[in-house]
Coordinates of C-alpha atoms in Angstrom, one line a residue:
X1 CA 38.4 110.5 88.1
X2 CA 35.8 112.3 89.9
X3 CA 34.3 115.1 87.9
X4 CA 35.1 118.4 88.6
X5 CA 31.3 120.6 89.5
X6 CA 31.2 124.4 89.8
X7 CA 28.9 125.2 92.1
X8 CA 28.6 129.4 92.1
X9 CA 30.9 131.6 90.7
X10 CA 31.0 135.0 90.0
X11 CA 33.7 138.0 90.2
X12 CA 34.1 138.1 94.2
X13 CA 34.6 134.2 94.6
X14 CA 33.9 130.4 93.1
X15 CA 33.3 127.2 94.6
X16 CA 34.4 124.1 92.9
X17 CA 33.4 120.5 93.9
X18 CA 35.5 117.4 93.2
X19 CA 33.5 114.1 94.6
X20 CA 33.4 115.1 98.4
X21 CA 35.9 118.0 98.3
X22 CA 35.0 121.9 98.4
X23 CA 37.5 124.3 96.8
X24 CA 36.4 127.8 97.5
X25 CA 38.5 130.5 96.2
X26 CA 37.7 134.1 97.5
X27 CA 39.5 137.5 96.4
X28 CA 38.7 138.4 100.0
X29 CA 41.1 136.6 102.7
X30 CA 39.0 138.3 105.5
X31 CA 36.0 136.2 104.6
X32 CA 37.8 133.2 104.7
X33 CA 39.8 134.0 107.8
X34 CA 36.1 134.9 109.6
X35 CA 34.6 131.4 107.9
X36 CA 37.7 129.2 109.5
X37 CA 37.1 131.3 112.9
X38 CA 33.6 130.7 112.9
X39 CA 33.5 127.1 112.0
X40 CA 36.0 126.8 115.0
X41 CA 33.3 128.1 117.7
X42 CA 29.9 127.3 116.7
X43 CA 27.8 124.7 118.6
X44 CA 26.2 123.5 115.2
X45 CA 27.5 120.9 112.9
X46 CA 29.9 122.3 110.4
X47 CA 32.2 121.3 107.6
X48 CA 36.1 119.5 108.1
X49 CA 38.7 121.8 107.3
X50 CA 40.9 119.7 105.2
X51 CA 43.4 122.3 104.1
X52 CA 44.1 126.0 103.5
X53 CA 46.6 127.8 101.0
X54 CA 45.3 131.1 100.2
X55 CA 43.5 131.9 98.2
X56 CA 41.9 128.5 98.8
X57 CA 39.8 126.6 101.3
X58 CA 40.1 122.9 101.1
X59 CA 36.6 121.7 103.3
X60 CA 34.9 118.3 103.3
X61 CA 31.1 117.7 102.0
X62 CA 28.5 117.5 104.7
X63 CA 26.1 114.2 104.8
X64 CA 23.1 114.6 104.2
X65 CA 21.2 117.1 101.2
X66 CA 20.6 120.7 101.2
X67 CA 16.6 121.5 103.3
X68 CA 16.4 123.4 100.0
X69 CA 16.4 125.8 97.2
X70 CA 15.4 129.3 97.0
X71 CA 12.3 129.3 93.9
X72 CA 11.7 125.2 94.6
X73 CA 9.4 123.5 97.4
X74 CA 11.4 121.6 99.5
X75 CA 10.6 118.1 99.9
X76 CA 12.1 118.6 103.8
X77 CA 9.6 117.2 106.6
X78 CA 8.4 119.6 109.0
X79 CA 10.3 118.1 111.6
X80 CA 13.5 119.0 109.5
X81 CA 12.8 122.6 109.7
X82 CA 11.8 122.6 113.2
X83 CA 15.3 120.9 113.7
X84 CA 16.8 123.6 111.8
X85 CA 15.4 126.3 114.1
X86 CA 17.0 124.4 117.0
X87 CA 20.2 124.5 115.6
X88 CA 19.4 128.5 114.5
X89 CA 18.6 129.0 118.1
X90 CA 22.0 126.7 119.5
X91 CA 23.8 129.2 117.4
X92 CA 22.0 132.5 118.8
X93 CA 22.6 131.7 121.9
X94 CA 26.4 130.4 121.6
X95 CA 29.0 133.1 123.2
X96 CA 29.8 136.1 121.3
X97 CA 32.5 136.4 118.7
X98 CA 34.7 139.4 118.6
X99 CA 33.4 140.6 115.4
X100 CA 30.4 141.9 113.4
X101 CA 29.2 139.2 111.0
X102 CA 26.8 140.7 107.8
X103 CA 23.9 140.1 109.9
X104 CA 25.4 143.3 112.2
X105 CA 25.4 145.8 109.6
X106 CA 24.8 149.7 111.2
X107 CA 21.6 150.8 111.1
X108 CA 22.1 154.1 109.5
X109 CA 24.3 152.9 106.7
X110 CA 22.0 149.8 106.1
X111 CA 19.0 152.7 106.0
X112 CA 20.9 154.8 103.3
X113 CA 21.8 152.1 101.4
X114 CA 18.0 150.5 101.1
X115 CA 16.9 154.2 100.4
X116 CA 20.1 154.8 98.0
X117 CA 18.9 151.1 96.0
X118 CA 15.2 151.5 95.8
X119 CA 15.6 154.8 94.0
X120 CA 18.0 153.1 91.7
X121 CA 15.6 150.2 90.9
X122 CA 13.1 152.5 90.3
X123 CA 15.0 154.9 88.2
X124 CA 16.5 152.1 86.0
X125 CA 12.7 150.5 85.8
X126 CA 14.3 147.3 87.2
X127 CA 10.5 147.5 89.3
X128 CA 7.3 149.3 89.8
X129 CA 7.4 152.4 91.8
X130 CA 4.9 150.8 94.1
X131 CA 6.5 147.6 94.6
X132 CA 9.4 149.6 95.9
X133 CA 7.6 151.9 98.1
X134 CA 5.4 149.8 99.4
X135 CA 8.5 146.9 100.6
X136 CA 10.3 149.9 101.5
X137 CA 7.7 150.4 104.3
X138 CA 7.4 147.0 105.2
X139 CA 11.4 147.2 105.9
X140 CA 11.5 149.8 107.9
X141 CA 10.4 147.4 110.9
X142 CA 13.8 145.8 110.8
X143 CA 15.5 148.8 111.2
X144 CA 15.4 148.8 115.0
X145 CA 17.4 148.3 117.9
X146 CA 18.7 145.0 118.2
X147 CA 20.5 142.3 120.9
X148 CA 24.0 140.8 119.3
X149 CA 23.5 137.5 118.8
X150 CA 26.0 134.9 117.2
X151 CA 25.0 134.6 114.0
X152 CA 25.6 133.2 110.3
X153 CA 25.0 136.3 108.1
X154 CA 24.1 134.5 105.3
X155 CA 21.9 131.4 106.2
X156 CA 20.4 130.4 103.1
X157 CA 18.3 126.9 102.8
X158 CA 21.0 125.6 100.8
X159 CA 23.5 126.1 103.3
X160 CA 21.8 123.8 106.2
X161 CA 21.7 120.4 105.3
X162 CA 19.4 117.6 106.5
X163 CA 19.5 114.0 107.2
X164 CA 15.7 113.1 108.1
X165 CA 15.0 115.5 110.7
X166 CA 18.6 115.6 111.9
X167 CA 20.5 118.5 110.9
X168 CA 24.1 117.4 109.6
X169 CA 26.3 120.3 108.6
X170 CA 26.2 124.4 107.8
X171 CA 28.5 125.8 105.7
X172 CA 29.2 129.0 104.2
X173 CA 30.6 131.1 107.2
X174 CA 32.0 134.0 105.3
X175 CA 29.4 136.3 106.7
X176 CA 29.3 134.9 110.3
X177 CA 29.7 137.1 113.7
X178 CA 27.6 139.3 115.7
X179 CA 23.9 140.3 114.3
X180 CA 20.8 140.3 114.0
X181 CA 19.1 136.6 115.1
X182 CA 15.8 137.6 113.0
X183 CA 18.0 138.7 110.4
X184 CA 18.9 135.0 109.9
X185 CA 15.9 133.4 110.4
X186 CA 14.5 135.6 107.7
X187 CA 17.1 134.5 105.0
X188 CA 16.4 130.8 105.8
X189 CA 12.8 131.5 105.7
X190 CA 12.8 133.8 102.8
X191 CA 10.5 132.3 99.7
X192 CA 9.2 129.9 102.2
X193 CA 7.2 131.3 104.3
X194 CA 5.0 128.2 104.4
X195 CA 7.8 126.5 106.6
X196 CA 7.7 129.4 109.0
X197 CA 5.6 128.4 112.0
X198 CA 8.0 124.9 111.9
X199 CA 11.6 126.8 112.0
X200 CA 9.6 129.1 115.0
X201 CA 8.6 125.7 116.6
X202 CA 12.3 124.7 116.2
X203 CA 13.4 128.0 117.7
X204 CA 11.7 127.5 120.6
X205 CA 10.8 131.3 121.2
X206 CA 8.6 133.8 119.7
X207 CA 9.6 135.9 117.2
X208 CA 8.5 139.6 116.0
X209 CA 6.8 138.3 112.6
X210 CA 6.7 142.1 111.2
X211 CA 10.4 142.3 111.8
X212 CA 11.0 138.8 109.6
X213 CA 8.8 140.4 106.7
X214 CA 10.8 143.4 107.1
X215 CA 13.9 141.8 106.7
X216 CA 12.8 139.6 103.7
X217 CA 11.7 143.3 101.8
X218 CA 15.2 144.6 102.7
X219 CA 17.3 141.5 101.4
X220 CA 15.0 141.2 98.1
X221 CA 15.2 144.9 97.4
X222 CA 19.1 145.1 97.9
X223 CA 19.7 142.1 95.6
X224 CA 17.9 142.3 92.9
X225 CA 19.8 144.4 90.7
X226 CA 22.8 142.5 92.2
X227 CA 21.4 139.2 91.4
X228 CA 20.5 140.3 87.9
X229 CA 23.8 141.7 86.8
X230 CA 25.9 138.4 88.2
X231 CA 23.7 136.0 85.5
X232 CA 21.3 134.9 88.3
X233 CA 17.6 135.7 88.0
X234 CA 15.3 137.7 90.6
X235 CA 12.4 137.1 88.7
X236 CA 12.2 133.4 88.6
X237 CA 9.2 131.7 90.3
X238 CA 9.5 132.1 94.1
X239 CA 12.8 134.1 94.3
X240 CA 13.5 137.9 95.4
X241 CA 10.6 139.8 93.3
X242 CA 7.8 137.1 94.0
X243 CA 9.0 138.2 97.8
X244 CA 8.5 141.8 97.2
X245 CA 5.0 140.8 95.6
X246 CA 3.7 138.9 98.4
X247 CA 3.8 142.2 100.6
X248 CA 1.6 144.0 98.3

């Protein structure tokens, strides 16, 4: 009998792995209704829906293995994150869904919020006044205008998975719809900004750099505290804080 793996859990939702099956169970039915939808339209590789009883998502394992992990250097070819950017940009440019994604998130609220949580990890002395302050300016260049794009919301390495330079599968859609397109290629390229110029190549269009750094302070400074609370840690080699740092 195959083994049974948990992959993340925590009080909003838990993936389970047995051999090449993905059990995801979410307190939320939206997110899975929006990751069944999205998987439905993309032009990218995505996961087989094998079956659905709620609060569960039966989905099949994607060939290949994960371009990488957040706080590890990824053994990934260049050419594999160029192809990543292609599929980024397939995505982008793919026909709107109906609905916002968490890449969409109104400016105003997203500015209160991000001023609401810096104070708070300053207050709590979860980090230095002028680690804050000084991200907090860097983010301010992402809070601008932007064109809806079809997005993923939540496009971390480990959800695009690689076989050579071929990209094989996405997964995690929960967060999908219309957004930001810099706001997901920051959160694939956050911690790695050595791989940048490849998923850019990939892309196959310039991108506002300033507005990527902006959006890697603004997704490091609203999850640390998060991150922290939920048993994961921010402060690990390479992860959230060393991102705030490296805009000092």
């Amino acid at each position: 009998m195959d083994e049974v793996e948990l992959v993340v859990a925590h009080s909003e939702r838990a993936t389970l792995r047995v051999g090449d099956v993905f059990l995801k169970v979410d307190a939320d039915q939206a997110r899975i209704d929006v990751e069944v939808q999205a998987m439905a339209l993309v032009p990218v590789p995505t996961p087989e829906v094998l079956w659905r009883k709620p609060p569960v998502l039966a989905i099949a394992a994607v060939p290949g293995t994960a371009l990488g992990r957040l706080g590890e250097p990824s053994t990934a070819p260049p050419a594999a994150w160029a192809a990543a950017g292609a599929a980024i940009r397939k995505l982008h440019d793919a026909p709107l869904p109906p609905w916002t994604g968490g890449a969409g998130r109104d400016l105003a609220e997203l500015a209160a919020d991000l001023d609401s949580e810096c104070e708070r990890l300053v207050t709590n002395g979860s980090l230095p006044a002028d680690l804050v302050t000084r991200n907090r300016q860097v983010a301010e260049a992402a809070l601008r205008p932007w064109t809806p794009a079809f997005t993923h919301g939540d496009l971390q390495i480990t959800h695009v998975f690689v076989d050579g330079d071929e990209v094989t599968g996405i997964i995690d859609w929960s967060e999908a719809g219309r957004g930001d397109a810099l706001y997901d290629l920051a959160t694939f390229t956050l911690g790695h900004e050595e791989h940048l110029a490849d998923v850019i190549a990939g892309y196959g269009t310039d991108v506002d750099l300033d507005v990527i750094h902006a959006w890697w302070s603004v997704r490091s400074l609203l999850v640390v505290r998060w991150l922290a609370e939920h048993g994961f840690d921010p402060f690990a080699p390479g992860c959230e804080v060393d991102v705030l740092r490296s805009r000092m």
